[in-house]
Short mmCIF file of C-alpha atoms and ligand atoms in Angstrom, two decimals:
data_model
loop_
_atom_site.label_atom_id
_atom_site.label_comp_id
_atom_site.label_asym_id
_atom_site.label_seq_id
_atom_site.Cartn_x
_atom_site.Cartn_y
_atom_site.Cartn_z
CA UNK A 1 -25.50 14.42 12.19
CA UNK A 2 -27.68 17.66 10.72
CA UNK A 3 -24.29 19.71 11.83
CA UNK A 4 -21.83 17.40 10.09
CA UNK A 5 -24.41 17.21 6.97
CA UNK A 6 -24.21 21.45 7.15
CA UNK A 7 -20.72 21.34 7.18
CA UNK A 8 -19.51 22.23 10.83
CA UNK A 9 -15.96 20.75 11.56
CA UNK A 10 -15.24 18.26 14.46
CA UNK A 11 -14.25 21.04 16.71
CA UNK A 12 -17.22 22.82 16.18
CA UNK A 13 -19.77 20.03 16.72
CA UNK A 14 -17.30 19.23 19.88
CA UNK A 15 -17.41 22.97 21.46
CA UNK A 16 -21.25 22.83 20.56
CA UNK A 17 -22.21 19.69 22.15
CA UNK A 18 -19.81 18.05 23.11
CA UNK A 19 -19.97 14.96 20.80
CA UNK A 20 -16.83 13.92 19.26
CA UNK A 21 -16.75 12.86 15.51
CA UNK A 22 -15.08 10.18 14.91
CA UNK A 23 -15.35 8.97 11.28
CA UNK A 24 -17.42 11.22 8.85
CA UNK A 25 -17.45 11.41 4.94
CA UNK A 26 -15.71 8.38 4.48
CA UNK A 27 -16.62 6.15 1.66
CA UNK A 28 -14.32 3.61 -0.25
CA UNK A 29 -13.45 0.37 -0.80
CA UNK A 30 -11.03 -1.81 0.09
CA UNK A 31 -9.39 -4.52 -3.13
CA UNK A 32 -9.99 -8.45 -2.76
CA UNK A 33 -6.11 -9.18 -1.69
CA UNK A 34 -4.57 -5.64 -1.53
CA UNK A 35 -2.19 -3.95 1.31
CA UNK A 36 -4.79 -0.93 1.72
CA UNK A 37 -3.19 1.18 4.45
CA UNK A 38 -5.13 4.13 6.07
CA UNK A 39 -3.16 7.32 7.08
CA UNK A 40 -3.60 10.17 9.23
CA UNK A 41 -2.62 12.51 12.14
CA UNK A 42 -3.40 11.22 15.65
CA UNK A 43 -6.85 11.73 16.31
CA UNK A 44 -8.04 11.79 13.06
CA UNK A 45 -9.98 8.17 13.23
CA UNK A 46 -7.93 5.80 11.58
CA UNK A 47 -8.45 3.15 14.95
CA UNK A 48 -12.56 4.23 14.61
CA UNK A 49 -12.43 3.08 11.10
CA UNK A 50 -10.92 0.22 11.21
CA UNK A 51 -13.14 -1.18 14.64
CA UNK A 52 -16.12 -0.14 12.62
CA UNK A 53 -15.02 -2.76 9.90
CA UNK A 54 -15.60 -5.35 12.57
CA UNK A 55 -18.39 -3.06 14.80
CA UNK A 56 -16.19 -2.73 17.40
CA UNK A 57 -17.91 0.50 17.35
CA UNK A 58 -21.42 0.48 16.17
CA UNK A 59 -21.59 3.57 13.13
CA UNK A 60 -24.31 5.90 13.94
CA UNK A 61 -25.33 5.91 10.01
CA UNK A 62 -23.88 4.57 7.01
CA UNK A 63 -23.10 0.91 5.86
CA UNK A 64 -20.35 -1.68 5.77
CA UNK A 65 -20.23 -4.44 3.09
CA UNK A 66 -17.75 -7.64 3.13
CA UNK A 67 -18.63 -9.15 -0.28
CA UNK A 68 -21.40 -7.29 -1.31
CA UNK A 69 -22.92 -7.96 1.78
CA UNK A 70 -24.10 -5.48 5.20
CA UNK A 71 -22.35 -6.33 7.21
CA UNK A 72 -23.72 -3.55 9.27
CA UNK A 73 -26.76 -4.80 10.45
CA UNK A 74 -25.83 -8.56 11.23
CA UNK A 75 -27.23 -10.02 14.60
CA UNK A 76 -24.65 -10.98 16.85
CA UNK A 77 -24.81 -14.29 15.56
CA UNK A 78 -23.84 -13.88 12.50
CA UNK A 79 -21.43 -10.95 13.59
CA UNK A 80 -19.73 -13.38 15.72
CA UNK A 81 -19.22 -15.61 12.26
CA UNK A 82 -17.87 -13.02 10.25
CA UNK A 83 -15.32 -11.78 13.20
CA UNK A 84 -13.85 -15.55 13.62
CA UNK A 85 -13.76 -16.16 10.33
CA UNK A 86 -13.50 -13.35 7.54
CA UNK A 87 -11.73 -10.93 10.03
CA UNK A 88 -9.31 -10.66 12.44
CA UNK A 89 -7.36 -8.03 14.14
CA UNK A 90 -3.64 -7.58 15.35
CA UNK A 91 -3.66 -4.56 17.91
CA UNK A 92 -0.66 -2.23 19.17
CA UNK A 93 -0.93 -3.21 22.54
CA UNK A 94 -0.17 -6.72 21.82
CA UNK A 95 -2.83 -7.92 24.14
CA UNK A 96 -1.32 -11.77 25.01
CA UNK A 97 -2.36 -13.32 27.76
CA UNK A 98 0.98 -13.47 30.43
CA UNK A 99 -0.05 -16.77 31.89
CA UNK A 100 -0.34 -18.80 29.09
CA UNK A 101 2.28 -20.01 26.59
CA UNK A 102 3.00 -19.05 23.11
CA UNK A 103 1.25 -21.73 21.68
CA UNK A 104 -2.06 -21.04 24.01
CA UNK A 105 -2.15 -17.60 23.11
CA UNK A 106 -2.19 -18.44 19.33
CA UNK A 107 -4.60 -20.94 19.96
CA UNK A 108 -6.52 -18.76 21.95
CA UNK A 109 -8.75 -17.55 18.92
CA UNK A 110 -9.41 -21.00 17.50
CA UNK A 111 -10.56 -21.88 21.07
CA UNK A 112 -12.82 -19.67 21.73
CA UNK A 113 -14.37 -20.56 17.98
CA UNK A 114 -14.64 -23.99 19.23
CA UNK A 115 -11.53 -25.85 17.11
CA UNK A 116 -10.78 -28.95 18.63
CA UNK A 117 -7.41 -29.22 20.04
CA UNK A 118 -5.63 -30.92 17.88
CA UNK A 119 -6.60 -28.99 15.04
CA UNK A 120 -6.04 -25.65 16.63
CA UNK A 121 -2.77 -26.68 17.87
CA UNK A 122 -1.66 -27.11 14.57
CA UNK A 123 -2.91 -24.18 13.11
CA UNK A 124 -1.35 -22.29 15.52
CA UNK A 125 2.34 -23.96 15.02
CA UNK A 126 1.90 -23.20 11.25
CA UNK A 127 1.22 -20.12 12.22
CA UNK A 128 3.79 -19.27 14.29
CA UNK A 129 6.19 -20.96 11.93
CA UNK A 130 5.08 -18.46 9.53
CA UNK A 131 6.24 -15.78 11.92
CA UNK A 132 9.08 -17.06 12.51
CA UNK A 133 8.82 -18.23 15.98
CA UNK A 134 8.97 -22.34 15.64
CA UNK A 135 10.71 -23.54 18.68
CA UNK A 136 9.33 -21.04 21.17
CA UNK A 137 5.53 -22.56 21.60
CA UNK A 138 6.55 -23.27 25.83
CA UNK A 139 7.58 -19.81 25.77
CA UNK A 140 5.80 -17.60 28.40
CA UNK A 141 5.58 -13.75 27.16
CA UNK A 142 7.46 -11.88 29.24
CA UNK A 143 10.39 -14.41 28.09
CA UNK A 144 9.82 -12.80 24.34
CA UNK A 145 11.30 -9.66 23.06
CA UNK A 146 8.37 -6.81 22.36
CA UNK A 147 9.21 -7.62 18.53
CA UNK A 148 8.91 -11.67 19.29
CA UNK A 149 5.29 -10.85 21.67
CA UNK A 150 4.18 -8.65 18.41
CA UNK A 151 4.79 -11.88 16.32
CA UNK A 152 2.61 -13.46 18.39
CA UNK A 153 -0.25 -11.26 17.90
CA UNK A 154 0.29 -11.55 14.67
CA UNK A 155 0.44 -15.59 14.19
CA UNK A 156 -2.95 -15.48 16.46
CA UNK A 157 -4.71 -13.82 13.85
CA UNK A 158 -3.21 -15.59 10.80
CA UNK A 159 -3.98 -19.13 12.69
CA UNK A 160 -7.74 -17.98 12.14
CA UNK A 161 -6.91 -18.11 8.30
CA UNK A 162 -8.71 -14.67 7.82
CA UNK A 163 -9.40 -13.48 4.42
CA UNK A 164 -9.15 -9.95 6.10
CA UNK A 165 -6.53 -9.14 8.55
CA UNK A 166 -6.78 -5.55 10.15
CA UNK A 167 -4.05 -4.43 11.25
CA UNK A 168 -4.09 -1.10 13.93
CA UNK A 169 -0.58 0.34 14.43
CA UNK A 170 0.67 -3.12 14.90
CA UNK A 171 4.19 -2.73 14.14
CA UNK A 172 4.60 1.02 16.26
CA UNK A 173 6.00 -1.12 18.96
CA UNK A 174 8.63 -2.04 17.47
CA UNK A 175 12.21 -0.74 17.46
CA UNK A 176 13.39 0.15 13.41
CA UNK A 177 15.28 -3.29 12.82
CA UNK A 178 12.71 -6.06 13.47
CA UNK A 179 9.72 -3.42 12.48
CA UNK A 180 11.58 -3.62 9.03
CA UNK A 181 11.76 -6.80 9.01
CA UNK A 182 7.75 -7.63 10.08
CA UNK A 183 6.99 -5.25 6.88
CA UNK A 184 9.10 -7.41 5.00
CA UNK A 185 7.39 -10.74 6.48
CA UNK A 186 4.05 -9.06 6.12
CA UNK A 187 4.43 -8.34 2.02
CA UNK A 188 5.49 -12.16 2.15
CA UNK A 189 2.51 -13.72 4.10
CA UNK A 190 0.30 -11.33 1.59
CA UNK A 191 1.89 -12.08 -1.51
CA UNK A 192 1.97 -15.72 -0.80
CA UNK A 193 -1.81 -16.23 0.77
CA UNK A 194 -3.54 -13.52 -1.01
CA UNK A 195 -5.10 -11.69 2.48
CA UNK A 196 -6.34 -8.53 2.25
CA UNK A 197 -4.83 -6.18 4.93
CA UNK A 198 -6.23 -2.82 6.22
CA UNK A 199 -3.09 -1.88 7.81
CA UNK A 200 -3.37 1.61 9.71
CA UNK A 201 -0.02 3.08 10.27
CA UNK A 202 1.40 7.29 10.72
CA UNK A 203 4.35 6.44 9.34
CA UNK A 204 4.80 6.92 5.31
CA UNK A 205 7.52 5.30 4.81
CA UNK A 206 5.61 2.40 6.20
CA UNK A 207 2.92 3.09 4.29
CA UNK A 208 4.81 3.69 0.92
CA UNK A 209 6.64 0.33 1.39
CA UNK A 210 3.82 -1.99 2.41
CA UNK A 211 0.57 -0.25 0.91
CA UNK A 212 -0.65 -1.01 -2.51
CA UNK A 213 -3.33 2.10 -1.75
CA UNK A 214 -3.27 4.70 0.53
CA UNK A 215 -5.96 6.45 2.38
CA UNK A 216 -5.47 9.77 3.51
CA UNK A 217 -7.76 10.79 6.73
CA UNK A 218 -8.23 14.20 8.65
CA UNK A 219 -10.68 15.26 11.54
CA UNK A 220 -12.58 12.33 11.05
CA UNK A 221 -12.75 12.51 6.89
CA UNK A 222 -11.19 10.55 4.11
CA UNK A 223 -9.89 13.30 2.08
CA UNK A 224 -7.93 10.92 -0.70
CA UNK A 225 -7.71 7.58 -1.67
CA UNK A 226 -4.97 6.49 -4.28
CA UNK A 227 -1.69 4.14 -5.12
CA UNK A 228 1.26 5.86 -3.46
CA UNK A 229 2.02 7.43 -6.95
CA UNK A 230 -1.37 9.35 -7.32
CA UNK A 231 -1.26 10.58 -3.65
CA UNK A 232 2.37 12.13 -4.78
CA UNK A 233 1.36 13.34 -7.95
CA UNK A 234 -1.95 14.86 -7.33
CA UNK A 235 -2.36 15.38 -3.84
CA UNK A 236 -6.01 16.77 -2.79
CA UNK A 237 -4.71 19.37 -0.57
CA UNK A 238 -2.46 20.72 1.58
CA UNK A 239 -2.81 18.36 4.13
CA UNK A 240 -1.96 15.25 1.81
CA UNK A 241 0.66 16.93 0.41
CA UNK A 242 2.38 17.82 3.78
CA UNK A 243 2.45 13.87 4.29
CA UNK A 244 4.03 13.72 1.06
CA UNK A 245 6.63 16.27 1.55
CA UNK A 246 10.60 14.85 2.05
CA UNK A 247 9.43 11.42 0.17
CA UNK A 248 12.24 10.54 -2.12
CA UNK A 249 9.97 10.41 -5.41
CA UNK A 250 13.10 8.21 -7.08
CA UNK A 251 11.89 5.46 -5.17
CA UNK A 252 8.50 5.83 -6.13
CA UNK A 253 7.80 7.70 -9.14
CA UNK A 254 8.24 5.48 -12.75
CA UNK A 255 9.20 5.93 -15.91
CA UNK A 256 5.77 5.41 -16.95
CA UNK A 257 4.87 8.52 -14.68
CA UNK A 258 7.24 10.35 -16.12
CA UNK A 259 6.84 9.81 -19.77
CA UNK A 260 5.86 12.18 -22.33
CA UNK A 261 4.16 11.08 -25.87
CA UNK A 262 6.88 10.77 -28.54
CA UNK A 263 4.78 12.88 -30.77
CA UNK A 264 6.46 13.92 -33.79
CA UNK A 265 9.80 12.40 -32.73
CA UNK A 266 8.41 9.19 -33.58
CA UNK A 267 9.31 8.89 -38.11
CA UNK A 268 8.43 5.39 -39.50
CA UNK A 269 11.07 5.39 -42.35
CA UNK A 270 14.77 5.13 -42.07
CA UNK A 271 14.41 8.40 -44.95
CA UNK A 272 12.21 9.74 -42.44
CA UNK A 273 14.57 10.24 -39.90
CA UNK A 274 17.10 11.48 -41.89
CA UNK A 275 15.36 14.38 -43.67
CA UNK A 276 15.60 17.66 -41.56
CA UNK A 277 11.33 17.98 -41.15
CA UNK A 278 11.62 17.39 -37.56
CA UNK A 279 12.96 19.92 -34.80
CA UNK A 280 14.31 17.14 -32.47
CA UNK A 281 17.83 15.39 -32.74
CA UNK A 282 16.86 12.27 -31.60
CA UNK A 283 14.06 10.36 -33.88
CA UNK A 284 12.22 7.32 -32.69
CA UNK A 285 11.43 4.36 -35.50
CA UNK A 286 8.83 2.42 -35.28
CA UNK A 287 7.31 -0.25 -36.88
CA UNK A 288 3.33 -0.25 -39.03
CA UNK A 289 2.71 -2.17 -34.93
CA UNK A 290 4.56 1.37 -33.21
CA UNK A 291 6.99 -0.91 -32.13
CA UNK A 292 10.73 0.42 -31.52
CA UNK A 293 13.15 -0.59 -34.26
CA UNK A 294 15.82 2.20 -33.02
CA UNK A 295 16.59 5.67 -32.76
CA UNK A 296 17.98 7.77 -35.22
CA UNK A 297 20.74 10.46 -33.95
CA UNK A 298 20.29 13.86 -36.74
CA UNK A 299 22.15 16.05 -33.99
CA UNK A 300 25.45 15.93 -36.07
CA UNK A 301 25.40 16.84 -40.16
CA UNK A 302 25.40 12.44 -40.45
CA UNK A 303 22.73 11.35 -39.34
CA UNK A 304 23.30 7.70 -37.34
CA UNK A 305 21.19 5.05 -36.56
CA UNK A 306 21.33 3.44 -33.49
CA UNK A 307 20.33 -0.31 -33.73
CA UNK A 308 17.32 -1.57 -31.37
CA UNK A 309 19.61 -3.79 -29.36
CA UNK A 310 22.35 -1.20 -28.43
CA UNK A 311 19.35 1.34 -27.03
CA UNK A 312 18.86 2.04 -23.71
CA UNK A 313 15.27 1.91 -22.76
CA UNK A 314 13.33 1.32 -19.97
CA UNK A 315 9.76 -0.12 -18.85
CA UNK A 316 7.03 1.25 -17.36
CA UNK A 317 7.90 0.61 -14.20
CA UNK A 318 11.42 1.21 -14.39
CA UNK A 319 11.96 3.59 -11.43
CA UNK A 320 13.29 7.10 -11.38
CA UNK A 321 16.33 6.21 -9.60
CA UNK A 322 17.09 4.22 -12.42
CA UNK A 323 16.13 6.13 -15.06
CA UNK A 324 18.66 8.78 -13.47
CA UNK A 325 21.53 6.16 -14.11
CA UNK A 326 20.24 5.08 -17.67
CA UNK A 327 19.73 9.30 -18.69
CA UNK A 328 23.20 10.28 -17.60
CA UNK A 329 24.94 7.23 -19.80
CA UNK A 330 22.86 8.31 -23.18
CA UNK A 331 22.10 11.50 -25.01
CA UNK A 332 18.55 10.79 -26.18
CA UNK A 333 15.68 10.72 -24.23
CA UNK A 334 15.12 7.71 -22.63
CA UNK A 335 12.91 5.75 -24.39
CA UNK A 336 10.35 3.98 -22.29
CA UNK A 337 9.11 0.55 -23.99
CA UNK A 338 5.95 -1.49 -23.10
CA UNK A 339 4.54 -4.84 -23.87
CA UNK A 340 5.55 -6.19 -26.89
CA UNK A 341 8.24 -4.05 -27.99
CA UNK A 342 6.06 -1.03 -28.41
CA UNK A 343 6.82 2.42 -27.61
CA UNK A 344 4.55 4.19 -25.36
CA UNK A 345 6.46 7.92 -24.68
CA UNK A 346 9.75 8.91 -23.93
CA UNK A 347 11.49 10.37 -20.62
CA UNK A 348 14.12 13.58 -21.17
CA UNK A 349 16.21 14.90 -19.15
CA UNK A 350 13.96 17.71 -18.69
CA UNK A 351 11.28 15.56 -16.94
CA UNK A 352 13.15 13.82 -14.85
CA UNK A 353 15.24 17.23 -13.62
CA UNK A 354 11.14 18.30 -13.19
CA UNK A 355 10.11 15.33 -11.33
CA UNK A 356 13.36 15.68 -8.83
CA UNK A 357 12.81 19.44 -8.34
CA UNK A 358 9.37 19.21 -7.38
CA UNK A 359 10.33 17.65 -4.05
CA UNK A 360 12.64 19.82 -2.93
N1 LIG B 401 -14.01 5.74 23.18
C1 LIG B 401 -14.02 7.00 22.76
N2 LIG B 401 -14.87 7.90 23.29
C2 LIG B 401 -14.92 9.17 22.86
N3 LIG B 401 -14.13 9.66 21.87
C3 LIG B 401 -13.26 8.81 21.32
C4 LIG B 401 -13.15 7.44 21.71
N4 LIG B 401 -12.20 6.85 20.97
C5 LIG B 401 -11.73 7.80 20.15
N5 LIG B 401 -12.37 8.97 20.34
C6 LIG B 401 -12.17 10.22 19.59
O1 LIG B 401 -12.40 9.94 18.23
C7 LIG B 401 -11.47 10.62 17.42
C8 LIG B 401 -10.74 9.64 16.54
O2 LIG B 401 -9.93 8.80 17.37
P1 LIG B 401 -9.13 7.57 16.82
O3 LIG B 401 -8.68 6.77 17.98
O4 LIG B 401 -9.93 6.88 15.78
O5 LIG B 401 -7.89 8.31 16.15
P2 LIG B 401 -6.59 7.70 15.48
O6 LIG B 401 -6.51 8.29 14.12
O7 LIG B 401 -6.59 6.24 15.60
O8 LIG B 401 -5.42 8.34 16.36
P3 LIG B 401 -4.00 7.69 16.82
O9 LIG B 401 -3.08 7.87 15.66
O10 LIG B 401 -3.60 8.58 17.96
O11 LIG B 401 -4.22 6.28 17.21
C9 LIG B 401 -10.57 11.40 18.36
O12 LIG B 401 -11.01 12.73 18.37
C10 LIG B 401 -10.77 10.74 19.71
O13 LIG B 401 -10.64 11.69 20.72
MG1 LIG B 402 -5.36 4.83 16.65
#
């Protein structure tokens, strides 16, 4: 720990003494109901981190809090409470038992916490209902697909009703198709329960699809946390933007990313707009609320209004894919619109030829 707190590097400590670190410098927290999905080369302690959530692994210093609350120095007691029920964990290896059915293994959880049979027996056909997998309860294993045994794992820990599911590499398994679609059931069973998920995972386009925050780790560290858009926009180093690099930023970047403040394009008269004060063809009018009332076009020697309704604008979240579809049908910078009609900035060409070069 003194080496780590003078700054030596994994390796070092490792050729030294021979200690390996596993998770160092890593301090964050994880959103009530949020996909939070940790990142990271192999070795870099994404699996450590997530099986200290649950103490697994016992941290040599630092603290853990579920709800405002240590969890790091619970007696096994009351360790054992918050691993049935505030946690539970879907591993790579899918880790079913071969001689019991479907159903068992699902149940297998609410068994060992004691559920009486009935009870956990229906849990656990919810459950795998939820996964897709009503009608196979008799079903031994090795009579499943690896996608259909990974379901499994997965309906065991939602039949615990966990307000925390951690999730280790569980989809790697899985061949493209049905790992697709488990993402896709996954965003579903989170949007409509409201479980938080620590979802570990080394692929990005994983983790762009299912996170709503990403944490970036290396040799043991978390070197960024951030929404898929700040890890691409501001990555903290080299490393984080090496994950980034290839990422189609259409699909990710927005218009409200993108946007620049209307400054003196904005006029707030119809005589405004026409007079020649202003450098730029295109003039935005606004109301006394800044809401849009249309744009008026001064590049020709008649300067033409066009009406609110006929404008092509775009949202805040509109994406840059689409923004590239609504630029190349209009000659004024898009203009991007939020609540209420009002107009927060605009997007030009310019930008978006910025944002798209950037990547290359
Ligand atoms: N039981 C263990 N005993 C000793 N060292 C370990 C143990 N488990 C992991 N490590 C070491 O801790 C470090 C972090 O490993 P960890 O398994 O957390 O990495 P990871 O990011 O999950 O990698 P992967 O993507 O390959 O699963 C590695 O250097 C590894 O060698
Ligand atoms: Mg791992």
């Amino acid at each position: 720990m003194k080496m780590l707190d003078g700054g030596a590097g994994k390796d070092e400590i490792f050729d030294q003494t021979g200690q390996v670190v596993g998770v160092f410098d890593a301090s964050f927290s994880v959103k009530r109901g949020e996909i939070f999905v940790i990142m990271g080369l192999s070795g870099s302690g994404k699996s450590t981190m997530v099986r200290l959530f649950n103490r697994l692994i016992e941290p040599t210093s630092g603290s853990i809090f579920l709800n405002g609350k240590e969890i790091t120095g619970l007696k096994d007691k009351d360790l054992l409470g918050v691993r049935r029920r505030d946690m539970s964990m879907v591993f790579q290896s899918f880790a079913l038992m071969p001689h019991m059915t479907v159903l068992d293994n699902t149940a297998f959880g609410l068994e060992v916490s004691n559920v009486g049979e009935q009870e956990r027996y229906r849990r656990s056909r919810e459950a795998l209902a939820q996964v897709g997998l009503a009608g196979h309860e008799y079903s031994f294993p090795n009579q499943l697909s690896g996608g259909m045994q990974q379901r499994v794992g997965l309906a065991r820990a939602l039949a615990n009703d966990p307000a925390i599911l951690l999730m280790d590499e569980a989809f790697s398994a899985l061949d493209p198709l049905i790992r697709s679609e488990m993402q896709g059931e996954l965003i579903k069973l989170q949007a409509e329960a409201q479980r938080t998920i620590v979802f570990i995972s080394h692929d990005l386009d994983e983790a762009l699809r299912i996170g709503h925050r990403i944490a970036i780790m290396e040799g043991g560290r978390v070197i960024q946390v951030g929404t898929p858009q700040e890890l691409l926009n501001n990555p903290a180093s080299p490393y984080v933007e090496a994950f980034f690099k290839g990422v189609d930023a259409s699909r990710l970047l927005t218009a409200g990313d993108l946007a620049e403040n209307a400054g003196d394009r904005v006029v707030r008269s119809d005589s405004d707009a026409q007079g020649k004060a202003s450098n730029h063809p295109y003039r935005y009018l606004v109301d006394d609320r800044d809401r849009l009332l249309g744009v008026w076009d001064a590049s020709s020697d008649t300067p033409k209004r066009i009406a609110r309704e006929d404008l092509c604008t775009a949202g805040p979240e509109t994406s840059l894919h689409e923004m590239l579809g609504l630029a190349s049908s209009v000659p004024y910078p898009i203009p991007v619109v939020a609540n209420e009609g009002t107009l927060s900035g605009v997007v030009s060409k310019d930008a978006l030829l910025r944002s798209l070069c950037r990547q290359v």
